[in-house]
């Protein structure tokens, strides 16, 4: 059985009520809910939250919030630990056992149901215990420090190459999509497993991560554009 966990903690300091703040006319969390539901591959979908107002919005959009988290709620707890604990609580609550955990967060509102299905198709054949999506990024090879007022390339051998000729590297990604085998996740207490498949994703919208007020403004503009422009 597969469980999808949408982690949505309350108490955001930089963007009050972030997870239910309206983005292009909808609560932020609604985009993650719709993507997960429309993937049509999960045996159970839950929103994991410590905030009743978030739970109320989630249930309005048709997702079960069987309990409010009372632990794993502060800023110093990694979202993966919260997701794992919530999956185990759901097992007890519903008397079910899930062999695969899936995590996404409302702060990645451009994740689509198609991408979720593609990720699971890849996971089912990759032979790994977990999967995470990454965005290929070639620009870090052209990064530099400023030392005593002079430019000092981090990668001198790459500095004069055209960007398209540089080695493909990967940025540190957000929590847009994680898939993990239950037993491995419990053993390592994370969804970012040692035996992890890196799935490349070239859709830059997916990696828009809402963390600051400026991020929210940017995402709002993009989402409005996506809704009105067929080529997005």
PDB file of C-alpha atoms in Angstrom:
ATOM      1  CA  UNK A   1       0.000   0.000   0.000  1.00  0.00           C
ATOM      2  CA  UNK A   2       1.082   3.542  -0.739  1.00  0.00           C
ATOM      3  CA  UNK A   3       0.506   6.512   1.552  1.00  0.00           C
ATOM      4  CA  UNK A   4       0.895  10.130   0.476  1.00  0.00           C
ATOM      5  CA  UNK A   5       1.755  12.574   3.250  1.00  0.00           C
ATOM      6  CA  UNK A   6       1.340  16.296   2.654  1.00  0.00           C
ATOM      7  CA  UNK A   7       3.233  17.971   5.487  1.00  0.00           C
ATOM      8  CA  UNK A   8       1.870  21.399   6.380  1.00  0.00           C
ATOM      9  CA  UNK A   9       3.043  22.787   9.697  1.00  0.00           C
ATOM     10  CA  UNK A  10       1.339  25.860  11.150  1.00  0.00           C
ATOM     11  CA  UNK A  11       3.076  28.837  12.684  1.00  0.00           C
ATOM     12  CA  UNK A  12       5.048  30.148   9.718  1.00  0.00           C
ATOM     13  CA  UNK A  13       6.919  33.235  10.884  1.00  0.00           C
ATOM     14  CA  UNK A  14       7.922  34.840   7.585  1.00  0.00           C
ATOM     15  CA  UNK A  15       4.550  34.291   5.866  1.00  0.00           C
ATOM     16  CA  UNK A  16       1.740  34.073   8.450  1.00  0.00           C
ATOM     17  CA  UNK A  17      -0.762  31.307   7.628  1.00  0.00           C
ATOM     18  CA  UNK A  18       1.413  30.433   4.632  1.00  0.00           C
ATOM     19  CA  UNK A  19      -0.050  27.018   3.887  1.00  0.00           C
ATOM     20  CA  UNK A  20      -3.593  28.361   3.552  1.00  0.00           C
ATOM     21  CA  UNK A  21      -2.760  31.796   2.156  1.00  0.00           C
ATOM     22  CA  UNK A  22      -4.424  32.358  -1.221  1.00  0.00           C
ATOM     23  CA  UNK A  23      -2.159  31.742  -4.211  1.00  0.00           C
ATOM     24  CA  UNK A  24      -3.826  32.774  -7.481  1.00  0.00           C
ATOM     25  CA  UNK A  25      -7.191  32.525  -5.747  1.00  0.00           C
ATOM     26  CA  UNK A  26      -6.729  29.146  -4.019  1.00  0.00           C
ATOM     27  CA  UNK A  27      -5.274  28.142  -0.653  1.00  0.00           C
ATOM     28  CA  UNK A  28      -1.641  27.201  -1.159  1.00  0.00           C
ATOM     29  CA  UNK A  29      -2.168  23.689   0.182  1.00  0.00           C
ATOM     30  CA  UNK A  30      -4.950  23.020  -2.325  1.00  0.00           C
ATOM     31  CA  UNK A  31      -2.460  22.675  -5.188  1.00  0.00           C
ATOM     32  CA  UNK A  32      -0.633  19.811  -3.478  1.00  0.00           C
ATOM     33  CA  UNK A  33      -3.926  18.161  -2.540  1.00  0.00           C
ATOM     34  CA  UNK A  34      -5.236  18.317  -6.099  1.00  0.00           C
ATOM     35  CA  UNK A  35      -1.987  16.944  -7.567  1.00  0.00           C
ATOM     36  CA  UNK A  36      -1.866  14.017  -5.157  1.00  0.00           C
ATOM     37  CA  UNK A  37      -5.558  13.163  -5.539  1.00  0.00           C
ATOM     38  CA  UNK A  38      -5.468  13.402  -9.335  1.00  0.00           C
ATOM     39  CA  UNK A  39      -2.479  11.062  -9.522  1.00  0.00           C
ATOM     40  CA  UNK A  40      -4.931   8.252  -8.627  1.00  0.00           C
ATOM     41  CA  UNK A  41      -2.230   5.932  -7.320  1.00  0.00           C
ATOM     42  CA  UNK A  42      -2.431   6.205  -3.532  1.00  0.00           C
ATOM     43  CA  UNK A  43      -4.232   3.905  -1.126  1.00  0.00           C
ATOM     44  CA  UNK A  44      -4.260   6.610   1.540  1.00  0.00           C
ATOM     45  CA  UNK A  45      -3.756  10.385   1.446  1.00  0.00           C
ATOM     46  CA  UNK A  46      -3.358  12.443   4.607  1.00  0.00           C
ATOM     47  CA  UNK A  47      -2.415  15.974   5.498  1.00  0.00           C
ATOM     48  CA  UNK A  48      -0.037  16.039   8.437  1.00  0.00           C
ATOM     49  CA  UNK A  49      -0.448  19.258  10.405  1.00  0.00           C
ATOM     50  CA  UNK A  50      -0.492  20.682  13.907  1.00  0.00           C
ATOM     51  CA  UNK A  51      -2.905  23.480  12.968  1.00  0.00           C
ATOM     52  CA  UNK A  52      -6.696  23.129  12.999  1.00  0.00           C
ATOM     53  CA  UNK A  53      -7.199  25.888  10.408  1.00  0.00           C
ATOM     54  CA  UNK A  54      -4.982  24.001   7.961  1.00  0.00           C
ATOM     55  CA  UNK A  55      -6.869  20.789   8.742  1.00  0.00           C
ATOM     56  CA  UNK A  56     -10.187  22.514   8.032  1.00  0.00           C
ATOM     57  CA  UNK A  57      -9.017  23.714   4.607  1.00  0.00           C
ATOM     58  CA  UNK A  58      -7.542  20.305   3.748  1.00  0.00           C
ATOM     59  CA  UNK A  59     -10.809  18.550   4.584  1.00  0.00           C
ATOM     60  CA  UNK A  60     -12.711  21.095   2.494  1.00  0.00           C
ATOM     61  CA  UNK A  61     -10.585  19.938  -0.459  1.00  0.00           C
ATOM     62  CA  UNK A  62     -11.390  16.299   0.247  1.00  0.00           C
ATOM     63  CA  UNK A  63      -8.353  15.004   2.127  1.00  0.00           C
ATOM     64  CA  UNK A  64      -8.461  13.252   5.473  1.00  0.00           C
ATOM     65  CA  UNK A  65      -6.779  14.798   8.507  1.00  0.00           C
ATOM     66  CA  UNK A  66      -7.215  11.943  10.991  1.00  0.00           C
ATOM     67  CA  UNK A  67      -5.225  13.615  13.768  1.00  0.00           C
ATOM     68  CA  UNK A  68      -3.314  16.771  14.604  1.00  0.00           C
ATOM     69  CA  UNK A  69       0.373  16.372  15.282  1.00  0.00           C
ATOM     70  CA  UNK A  70       1.309  17.062  18.881  1.00  0.00           C
ATOM     71  CA  UNK A  71       5.020  16.343  18.448  1.00  0.00           C
ATOM     72  CA  UNK A  72       7.497  16.860  15.607  1.00  0.00           C
ATOM     73  CA  UNK A  73       6.099  20.371  15.169  1.00  0.00           C
ATOM     74  CA  UNK A  74       8.812  22.956  15.794  1.00  0.00           C
ATOM     75  CA  UNK A  75      11.256  24.586  13.391  1.00  0.00           C
ATOM     76  CA  UNK A  76      14.104  22.283  14.385  1.00  0.00           C
ATOM     77  CA  UNK A  77      12.362  19.034  13.427  1.00  0.00           C
ATOM     78  CA  UNK A  78      13.063  17.909   9.871  1.00  0.00           C
ATOM     79  CA  UNK A  79       9.971  17.453   7.730  1.00  0.00           C
ATOM     80  CA  UNK A  80      11.040  13.880   6.916  1.00  0.00           C
ATOM     81  CA  UNK A  81      10.845  12.905  10.578  1.00  0.00           C
ATOM     82  CA  UNK A  82       7.370  14.434  10.798  1.00  0.00           C
ATOM     83  CA  UNK A  83       6.282  12.563   7.666  1.00  0.00           C
ATOM     84  CA  UNK A  84       7.519   9.218   8.969  1.00  0.00           C
ATOM     85  CA  UNK A  85       5.864   9.687  12.345  1.00  0.00           C
ATOM     86  CA  UNK A  86       2.604  10.676  10.634  1.00  0.00           C
ATOM     87  CA  UNK A  87       2.706   7.599   8.404  1.00  0.00           C
ATOM     88  CA  UNK A  88       3.115   5.371  11.462  1.00  0.00           C
ATOM     89  CA  UNK A  89       0.277   7.160  13.248  1.00  0.00           C
ATOM     90  CA  UNK A  90      -1.911   6.638  10.183  1.00  0.00           C
ATOM     91  CA  UNK A  91      -1.085   2.927  10.209  1.00  0.00           C
ATOM     92  CA  UNK A  92      -2.359   2.695  13.769  1.00  0.00           C
ATOM     93  CA  UNK A  93      -5.385   4.901  13.132  1.00  0.00           C
ATOM     94  CA  UNK A  94      -6.595   3.082  10.011  1.00  0.00           C
ATOM     95  CA  UNK A  95      -5.235  -0.379  10.940  1.00  0.00           C
ATOM     96  CA  UNK A  96      -3.228  -0.465   7.704  1.00  0.00           C
ATOM     97  CA  UNK A  97       0.416  -1.004   6.796  1.00  0.00           C
ATOM     98  CA  UNK A  98       2.070   0.999   4.025  1.00  0.00           C
ATOM     99  CA  UNK A  99       5.078  -0.326   2.153  1.00  0.00           C
ATOM    100  CA  UNK A 100       5.792   2.983   0.395  1.00  0.00           C
ATOM    101  CA  UNK A 101       5.869   6.508   1.789  1.00  0.00           C
ATOM    102  CA  UNK A 102       5.405   9.563  -0.455  1.00  0.00           C
ATOM    103  CA  UNK A 103       6.040  13.111   0.701  1.00  0.00           C
ATOM    104  CA  UNK A 104       5.251  16.475  -0.808  1.00  0.00           C
ATOM    105  CA  UNK A 105       4.761  19.909   0.742  1.00  0.00           C
ATOM    106  CA  UNK A 106       2.457  22.844  -0.047  1.00  0.00           C
ATOM    107  CA  UNK A 107       5.519  25.044  -0.541  1.00  0.00           C
ATOM    108  CA  UNK A 108       6.011  23.243  -3.888  1.00  0.00           C
ATOM    109  CA  UNK A 109       2.694  24.126  -5.557  1.00  0.00           C
ATOM    110  CA  UNK A 110       3.797  23.366  -9.127  1.00  0.00           C
ATOM    111  CA  UNK A 111       4.143  19.615  -8.595  1.00  0.00           C
ATOM    112  CA  UNK A 112       1.658  17.927 -10.933  1.00  0.00           C
ATOM    113  CA  UNK A 113      -0.205  14.634 -10.876  1.00  0.00           C
ATOM    114  CA  UNK A 114       1.620  13.666 -14.089  1.00  0.00           C
ATOM    115  CA  UNK A 115       4.996  14.184 -12.429  1.00  0.00           C
ATOM    116  CA  UNK A 116       3.913  12.148  -9.398  1.00  0.00           C
ATOM    117  CA  UNK A 117       2.871   9.238 -11.630  1.00  0.00           C
ATOM    118  CA  UNK A 118       6.128   9.492 -13.587  1.00  0.00           C
ATOM    119  CA  UNK A 119       8.100   9.414 -10.343  1.00  0.00           C
ATOM    120  CA  UNK A 120       6.302   6.262  -9.184  1.00  0.00           C
ATOM    121  CA  UNK A 121       6.748   4.590 -12.571  1.00  0.00           C
ATOM    122  CA  UNK A 122      10.465   5.317 -12.315  1.00  0.00           C
ATOM    123  CA  UNK A 123      10.646   4.170  -8.696  1.00  0.00           C
ATOM    124  CA  UNK A 124       8.977   0.866  -9.533  1.00  0.00           C
ATOM    125  CA  UNK A 125      11.712  -0.026 -12.032  1.00  0.00           C
ATOM    126  CA  UNK A 126      14.861   1.677 -10.698  1.00  0.00           C
ATOM    127  CA  UNK A 127      15.745  -0.956  -8.106  1.00  0.00           C
ATOM    128  CA  UNK A 128      16.452   1.643  -5.389  1.00  0.00           C
ATOM    129  CA  UNK A 129      14.963   2.096  -1.920  1.00  0.00           C
ATOM    130  CA  UNK A 130      14.015   5.709  -2.539  1.00  0.00           C
ATOM    131  CA  UNK A 131      13.612   8.441  -5.140  1.00  0.00           C
ATOM    132  CA  UNK A 132      14.056  12.199  -5.186  1.00  0.00           C
ATOM    133  CA  UNK A 133      13.689  14.627  -8.054  1.00  0.00           C
ATOM    134  CA  UNK A 134      16.544  16.958  -8.968  1.00  0.00           C
ATOM    135  CA  UNK A 135      16.887  19.820 -11.408  1.00  0.00           C
ATOM    136  CA  UNK A 136      19.963  19.601 -13.661  1.00  0.00           C
ATOM    137  CA  UNK A 137      21.810  22.871 -13.223  1.00  0.00           C
ATOM    138  CA  UNK A 138      24.946  23.899 -15.072  1.00  0.00           C
ATOM    139  CA  UNK A 139      25.410  27.408 -13.696  1.00  0.00           C
ATOM    140  CA  UNK A 140      27.354  26.548 -10.479  1.00  0.00           C
ATOM    141  CA  UNK A 141      30.372  25.644 -12.609  1.00  0.00           C
ATOM    142  CA  UNK A 142      30.515  29.336 -13.511  1.00  0.00           C
ATOM    143  CA  UNK A 143      30.406  30.498  -9.898  1.00  0.00           C
ATOM    144  CA  UNK A 144      33.163  32.577  -8.365  1.00  0.00           C
ATOM    145  CA  UNK A 145      34.352  34.210  -5.148  1.00  0.00           C
ATOM    146  CA  UNK A 146      35.409  37.831  -4.855  1.00  0.00           C
ATOM    147  CA  UNK A 147      38.809  37.901  -3.126  1.00  0.00           C
ATOM    148  CA  UNK A 148      40.517  41.246  -2.521  1.00  0.00           C
ATOM    149  CA  UNK A 149      38.284  42.770  -5.161  1.00  0.00           C
ATOM    150  CA  UNK A 150      39.177  40.201  -7.807  1.00  0.00           C
ATOM    151  CA  UNK A 151      37.094  37.437  -9.355  1.00  0.00           C
ATOM    152  CA  UNK A 152      38.337  33.979  -8.350  1.00  0.00           C
ATOM    153  CA  UNK A 153      36.502  31.133 -10.188  1.00  0.00           C
ATOM    154  CA  UNK A 154      35.481  28.167  -8.049  1.00  0.00           C
ATOM    155  CA  UNK A 155      36.066  25.887 -11.043  1.00  0.00           C
ATOM    156  CA  UNK A 156      38.858  27.458 -13.130  1.00  0.00           C
ATOM    157  CA  UNK A 157      38.828  24.687 -15.752  1.00  0.00           C
ATOM    158  CA  UNK A 158      35.124  25.364 -16.409  1.00  0.00           C
ATOM    159  CA  UNK A 159      35.238  29.148 -16.310  1.00  0.00           C
ATOM    160  CA  UNK A 160      35.808  29.795 -20.012  1.00  0.00           C
ATOM    161  CA  UNK A 161      33.505  27.067 -21.283  1.00  0.00           C
ATOM    162  CA  UNK A 162      30.108  27.836 -22.736  1.00  0.00           C
ATOM    163  CA  UNK A 163      27.388  27.011 -20.217  1.00  0.00           C
ATOM    164  CA  UNK A 164      25.944  24.315 -22.490  1.00  0.00           C
ATOM    165  CA  UNK A 165      29.344  22.598 -22.607  1.00  0.00           C
ATOM    166  CA  UNK A 166      29.757  22.426 -18.837  1.00  0.00           C
ATOM    167  CA  UNK A 167      29.286  19.280 -16.794  1.00  0.00           C
ATOM    168  CA  UNK A 168      25.745  18.752 -15.559  1.00  0.00           C
ATOM    169  CA  UNK A 169      25.486  19.209 -11.793  1.00  0.00           C
ATOM    170  CA  UNK A 170      22.527  19.339  -9.399  1.00  0.00           C
ATOM    171  CA  UNK A 171      21.228  21.938  -7.009  1.00  0.00           C
ATOM    172  CA  UNK A 172      20.146  21.239  -3.449  1.00  0.00           C
ATOM    173  CA  UNK A 173      16.441  20.634  -3.948  1.00  0.00           C
ATOM    174  CA  UNK A 174      13.294  21.208  -1.943  1.00  0.00           C
ATOM    175  CA  UNK A 175      10.719  18.738  -0.659  1.00  0.00           C
ATOM    176  CA  UNK A 176       8.734  18.636  -3.895  1.00  0.00           C
ATOM    177  CA  UNK A 177       8.781  14.828  -4.224  1.00  0.00           C
ATOM    178  CA  UNK A 178      10.250  12.082  -2.060  1.00  0.00           C
ATOM    179  CA  UNK A 179       9.429   8.385  -2.310  1.00  0.00           C
ATOM    180  CA  UNK A 180      10.810   5.845   0.143  1.00  0.00           C
ATOM    181  CA  UNK A 181      10.500   2.190   1.025  1.00  0.00           C
ATOM    182  CA  UNK A 182       8.943   1.908   4.478  1.00  0.00           C
ATOM    183  CA  UNK A 183      11.580  -0.288   6.118  1.00  0.00           C
ATOM    184  CA  UNK A 184      14.490   1.761   4.793  1.00  0.00           C
ATOM    185  CA  UNK A 185      12.826   4.997   5.914  1.00  0.00           C
ATOM    186  CA  UNK A 186      12.313   3.648   9.423  1.00  0.00           C
ATOM    187  CA  UNK A 187      15.885   2.371   9.597  1.00  0.00           C
ATOM    188  CA  UNK A 188      17.435   5.672   8.488  1.00  0.00           C
ATOM    189  CA  UNK A 189      14.751   7.976   9.947  1.00  0.00           C
ATOM    190  CA  UNK A 190      14.643   9.984   6.730  1.00  0.00           C
ATOM    191  CA  UNK A 191      13.157   9.792   3.250  1.00  0.00           C
ATOM    192  CA  UNK A 192      16.427  10.942   1.699  1.00  0.00           C
ATOM    193  CA  UNK A 193      17.850   7.445   1.766  1.00  0.00           C
ATOM    194  CA  UNK A 194      21.388   6.283   1.130  1.00  0.00           C
ATOM    195  CA  UNK A 195      20.107   4.033  -1.669  1.00  0.00           C
ATOM    196  CA  UNK A 196      18.411   6.861  -3.558  1.00  0.00           C
ATOM    197  CA  UNK A 197      17.517   7.194  -7.226  1.00  0.00           C
ATOM    198  CA  UNK A 198      18.043  10.657  -8.691  1.00  0.00           C
ATOM    199  CA  UNK A 199      15.252  11.443 -11.141  1.00  0.00           C
ATOM    200  CA  UNK A 200      16.023  14.396 -13.387  1.00  0.00           C
ATOM    201  CA  UNK A 201      13.236  16.913 -13.871  1.00  0.00           C
ATOM    202  CA  UNK A 202      13.615  19.735 -16.371  1.00  0.00           C
ATOM    203  CA  UNK A 203      10.432  21.581 -15.372  1.00  0.00           C
ATOM    204  CA  UNK A 204      11.770  24.639 -13.535  1.00  0.00           C
ATOM    205  CA  UNK A 205       8.335  25.478 -12.150  1.00  0.00           C
ATOM    206  CA  UNK A 206       8.444  22.336 -10.008  1.00  0.00           C
ATOM    207  CA  UNK A 207      11.422  23.694  -8.076  1.00  0.00           C
ATOM    208  CA  UNK A 208       9.819  26.981  -7.118  1.00  0.00           C
ATOM    209  CA  UNK A 209       9.938  26.764  -3.330  1.00  0.00           C
ATOM    210  CA  UNK A 210       7.926  29.189  -1.218  1.00  0.00           C
ATOM    211  CA  UNK A 211       9.880  30.225   1.846  1.00  0.00           C
ATOM    212  CA  UNK A 212       9.816  34.034   1.919  1.00  0.00           C
ATOM    213  CA  UNK A 213       7.252  36.739   1.071  1.00  0.00           C
ATOM    214  CA  UNK A 214       9.181  37.396  -2.139  1.00  0.00           C
ATOM    215  CA  UNK A 215       8.896  33.711  -3.057  1.00  0.00           C
ATOM    216  CA  UNK A 216       5.137  33.912  -2.549  1.00  0.00           C
ATOM    217  CA  UNK A 217       4.805  36.938  -4.819  1.00  0.00           C
ATOM    218  CA  UNK A 218       6.897  35.217  -7.498  1.00  0.00           C
ATOM    219  CA  UNK A 219       4.879  31.995  -7.260  1.00  0.00           C
ATOM    220  CA  UNK A 220       1.622  33.944  -7.400  1.00  0.00           C
ATOM    221  CA  UNK A 221       2.640  35.607 -10.661  1.00  0.00           C
ATOM    222  CA  UNK A 222       3.742  32.271 -12.137  1.00  0.00           C
ATOM    223  CA  UNK A 223       0.557  30.487 -11.086  1.00  0.00           C
ATOM    224  CA  UNK A 224      -1.666  33.198 -12.535  1.00  0.00           C
ATOM    225  CA  UNK A 225       0.326  32.980 -15.759  1.00  0.00           C
ATOM    226  CA  UNK A 226       0.054  29.206 -15.792  1.00  0.00           C
ATOM    227  CA  UNK A 227      -3.705  29.407 -15.427  1.00  0.00           C
ATOM    228  CA  UNK A 228      -4.222  31.870 -18.265  1.00  0.00           C
ATOM    229  CA  UNK A 229      -1.443  30.919 -20.700  1.00  0.00           C
ATOM    230  CA  UNK A 230      -1.736  27.571 -22.471  1.00  0.00           C
ATOM    231  CA  UNK A 231       2.001  27.395 -23.230  1.00  0.00           C
ATOM    232  CA  UNK A 232       3.025  27.321 -19.543  1.00  0.00           C
TER     233      UNK A 232
END
